[in-house]
Amino acid sequence: MPTNPGATPTPYTGGEKETLHASLDRHRDAVLWKLQGLDDEQVRRVMTPSGTNLIGLVKHLASVEYGWFCSAFGREVEPLWFDPFSDENMSAGQDETTERIVEFYGRARSAADRTVTELTLDDVGTTWNGRTVSLRWVLVHMIEETARHAGHMDIVRELIDGGTGDHRPD
């Protein structure tokens, strides 16, 4: 059976929080794997009429990690250089390198992980639109959001170079 070196181990008998967090991590890892082995032109290549590209999806996922896990729970968010409520959220400008966006995603992921570690599933926060949400709901929502975009990335990656799957096979 293929394995994914460096991936988050699956807690097959873990508790609810551990299981949800590991599920999110598996999808996060797949997102980053979709970029491996591609050059800057390939990760920026627009592959759909809507303008979807790999690095734009990573940028979007970073901003929503900060929004849902950090802003909603009163945690610090690094200053964003783009408007997360505009089309800038899903695209990368020429001055935004792949490295910069991948590092941004890593920082957002780390900040989100601190929230998950420090809060209970029943702790609540408030979203930008005034909704009260539990950490449990946010974890489920972000699993859905990340899996959805990882699926988009599956298709885009296959169109670029034929690469498929959610991890590099052995």
Short mmCIF file of C-alpha atoms in Angstrom, two decimals:
data_model
loop_
_atom_site.label_atom_id
_atom_site.label_comp_id
_atom_site.label_asym_id
_atom_site.label_seq_id
_atom_site.Cartn_x
_atom_site.Cartn_y
_atom_site.Cartn_z
CA MET A 1 0.00 0.00 0.00
CA PRO A 2 1.48 3.43 -0.90
CA THR A 3 2.42 5.72 1.94
CA ASN A 4 2.88 9.46 2.13
CA PRO A 5 6.17 10.21 3.93
CA GLY A 6 5.84 13.18 6.26
CA ALA A 7 2.04 13.09 6.22
CA THR A 8 0.00 13.32 9.36
CA PRO A 9 -0.61 9.85 10.81
CA THR A 10 -4.25 8.76 10.86
CA PRO A 11 -5.61 8.31 14.40
CA TYR A 12 -7.87 5.36 13.57
CA THR A 13 -8.92 5.11 17.21
CA GLY A 14 -8.40 8.73 18.24
CA GLY A 15 -10.82 11.10 19.86
CA GLU A 16 -13.11 13.46 17.97
CA LYS A 17 -10.81 16.48 17.96
CA GLU A 18 -7.74 14.46 17.02
CA THR A 19 -9.64 12.72 14.22
CA LEU A 20 -11.04 15.96 12.78
CA HIS A 21 -7.65 17.68 12.92
CA ALA A 22 -5.90 14.73 11.26
CA SER A 23 -8.53 14.69 8.51
CA LEU A 24 -7.92 18.38 7.84
CA ASP A 25 -4.16 17.77 7.80
CA ARG A 26 -4.48 14.99 5.22
CA HIS A 27 -6.27 17.37 2.85
CA ARG A 28 -3.79 20.17 3.59
CA ASP A 29 -0.94 17.81 2.74
CA ALA A 30 -2.65 16.86 -0.54
CA VAL A 31 -2.93 20.57 -1.43
CA LEU A 32 0.83 21.03 -1.04
CA TRP A 33 1.60 17.79 -2.84
CA LYS A 34 -0.26 19.09 -5.89
CA LEU A 35 2.44 21.77 -6.28
CA GLN A 36 5.42 19.43 -6.04
CA GLY A 37 7.55 19.12 -9.14
CA LEU A 38 5.89 22.01 -10.96
CA ASP A 39 7.56 25.25 -11.99
CA ASP A 40 6.22 28.75 -11.40
CA GLU A 41 4.54 28.93 -14.80
CA GLN A 42 2.72 25.66 -14.20
CA VAL A 43 1.37 26.56 -10.74
CA ARG A 44 0.08 29.87 -12.17
CA ARG A 45 -1.34 28.40 -15.36
CA VAL A 46 -5.03 29.18 -15.66
CA MET A 47 -6.84 25.98 -16.53
CA THR A 48 -10.53 26.96 -16.35
CA PRO A 49 -12.67 29.77 -17.74
CA SER A 50 -13.07 31.12 -14.19
CA GLY A 51 -9.30 31.58 -13.87
CA THR A 52 -8.59 28.76 -11.43
CA ASN A 53 -4.93 27.92 -10.93
CA LEU A 54 -3.02 25.94 -8.32
CA ILE A 55 -1.26 28.75 -6.49
CA GLY A 56 -4.41 30.88 -6.36
CA LEU A 57 -6.19 28.05 -4.56
CA VAL A 58 -3.36 27.78 -2.02
CA LYS A 59 -3.54 31.55 -1.39
CA HIS A 60 -7.30 31.29 -0.87
CA LEU A 61 -6.94 28.36 1.54
CA ALA A 62 -4.37 30.30 3.58
CA SER A 63 -6.67 33.28 3.94
CA VAL A 64 -9.64 31.16 4.98
CA GLU A 65 -7.53 29.27 7.55
CA TYR A 66 -6.72 32.63 9.11
CA GLY A 67 -10.32 33.78 8.86
CA TRP A 68 -12.06 30.76 10.30
CA PHE A 69 -9.54 29.61 12.89
CA CYS A 70 -7.92 32.87 13.94
CA SER A 71 -10.14 35.88 13.26
CA ALA A 72 -13.29 34.08 14.38
CA PHE A 73 -11.70 33.14 17.71
CA GLY A 74 -10.02 36.50 18.38
CA ARG A 75 -6.56 35.21 17.47
CA GLU A 76 -3.83 37.19 15.74
CA VAL A 77 -3.79 37.24 11.95
CA GLU A 78 -0.78 38.51 10.05
CA PRO A 79 -1.48 41.62 7.97
CA LEU A 80 -2.76 40.53 4.57
CA TRP A 81 -1.35 42.24 1.48
CA PHE A 82 -4.57 41.59 -0.46
CA ASP A 83 -8.30 41.94 0.06
CA PRO A 84 -9.57 38.50 1.15
CA PHE A 85 -13.11 39.45 0.12
CA SER A 86 -12.18 40.15 -3.51
CA ASP A 87 -10.86 38.26 -6.54
CA GLU A 88 -7.34 38.93 -5.20
CA ASN A 89 -8.03 36.07 -2.76
CA MET A 90 -8.03 33.45 -5.54
CA SER A 91 -5.20 34.67 -7.74
CA ALA A 92 -1.51 35.44 -7.49
CA GLY A 93 -0.05 38.66 -8.84
CA GLN A 94 3.31 38.70 -10.58
CA ASP A 95 4.94 40.02 -7.38
CA GLU A 96 3.56 37.09 -5.36
CA THR A 97 6.00 34.25 -5.71
CA THR A 98 5.05 30.62 -5.27
CA GLU A 99 7.44 30.48 -2.32
CA ARG A 100 5.75 33.49 -0.67
CA ILE A 101 2.29 31.96 -0.98
CA VAL A 102 3.37 28.49 0.19
CA GLU A 103 5.06 30.08 3.21
CA PHE A 104 1.90 32.14 3.85
CA TYR A 105 -0.11 28.91 3.80
CA GLY A 106 2.35 27.34 6.24
CA ARG A 107 2.03 30.27 8.65
CA ALA A 108 -1.77 30.24 8.40
CA ARG A 109 -1.81 26.52 8.99
CA SER A 110 0.44 26.86 12.06
CA ALA A 111 -1.72 29.65 13.48
CA ALA A 112 -4.85 27.56 12.89
CA ASP A 113 -3.21 24.55 14.54
CA ARG A 114 -2.47 26.62 17.65
CA THR A 115 -6.17 27.50 17.88
CA VAL A 116 -7.18 23.86 17.50
CA THR A 117 -4.66 22.79 20.14
CA GLU A 118 -5.56 25.49 22.66
CA LEU A 119 -9.37 25.46 22.42
CA THR A 120 -12.01 22.82 23.03
CA LEU A 121 -14.41 21.68 20.32
CA ASP A 122 -17.22 23.48 22.15
CA ASP A 123 -15.45 26.85 22.36
CA VAL A 124 -17.18 29.46 20.22
CA GLY A 125 -16.09 32.38 18.10
CA THR A 126 -17.77 34.97 15.91
CA THR A 127 -17.36 35.17 12.15
CA TRP A 128 -17.01 38.33 10.06
CA ASN A 129 -20.75 38.22 9.38
CA GLY A 130 -21.71 37.90 13.05
CA ARG A 131 -22.42 34.15 13.23
CA THR A 132 -21.48 32.28 16.36
CA VAL A 133 -19.57 29.09 15.49
CA SER A 134 -17.98 26.34 17.54
CA LEU A 135 -14.47 25.10 16.89
CA ARG A 136 -16.08 21.74 16.03
CA TRP A 137 -18.14 23.38 13.26
CA VAL A 138 -15.09 25.25 11.95
CA LEU A 139 -13.04 22.05 11.78
CA VAL A 140 -15.76 20.29 9.81
CA HIS A 141 -16.23 23.31 7.56
CA MET A 142 -12.50 23.57 6.86
CA ILE A 143 -12.25 19.86 6.09
CA GLU A 144 -15.01 20.40 3.52
CA GLU A 145 -13.43 23.59 2.15
CA THR A 146 -9.94 22.13 1.88
CA ALA A 147 -11.16 18.83 0.38
CA ARG A 148 -13.26 20.73 -2.17
CA HIS A 149 -10.31 22.80 -3.31
CA ALA A 150 -7.94 19.81 -3.20
CA GLY A 151 -10.36 18.20 -5.65
CA HIS A 152 -10.14 21.26 -7.88
CA MET A 153 -6.38 20.99 -7.64
CA ASP A 154 -6.56 17.29 -8.64
CA ILE A 155 -8.22 18.27 -11.89
CA VAL A 156 -5.96 21.25 -12.60
CA ARG A 157 -2.83 19.19 -11.91
CA GLU A 158 -4.02 16.41 -14.20
CA LEU A 159 -4.64 18.94 -16.97
CA ILE A 160 -1.13 20.39 -16.51
CA ASP A 161 0.99 17.23 -16.50
CA GLY A 162 -1.23 14.18 -16.01
CA GLY A 163 -0.43 13.93 -12.28
CA THR A 164 -3.22 12.33 -10.26
CA GLY A 165 -3.85 11.13 -6.72
CA ASP A 166 -3.55 12.68 -3.30
CA HIS A 167 0.05 11.75 -2.55
CA ARG A 168 3.23 10.64 -4.24
CA PRO A 169 3.22 6.84 -4.57
CA ASP A 170 6.08 4.75 -3.18
#
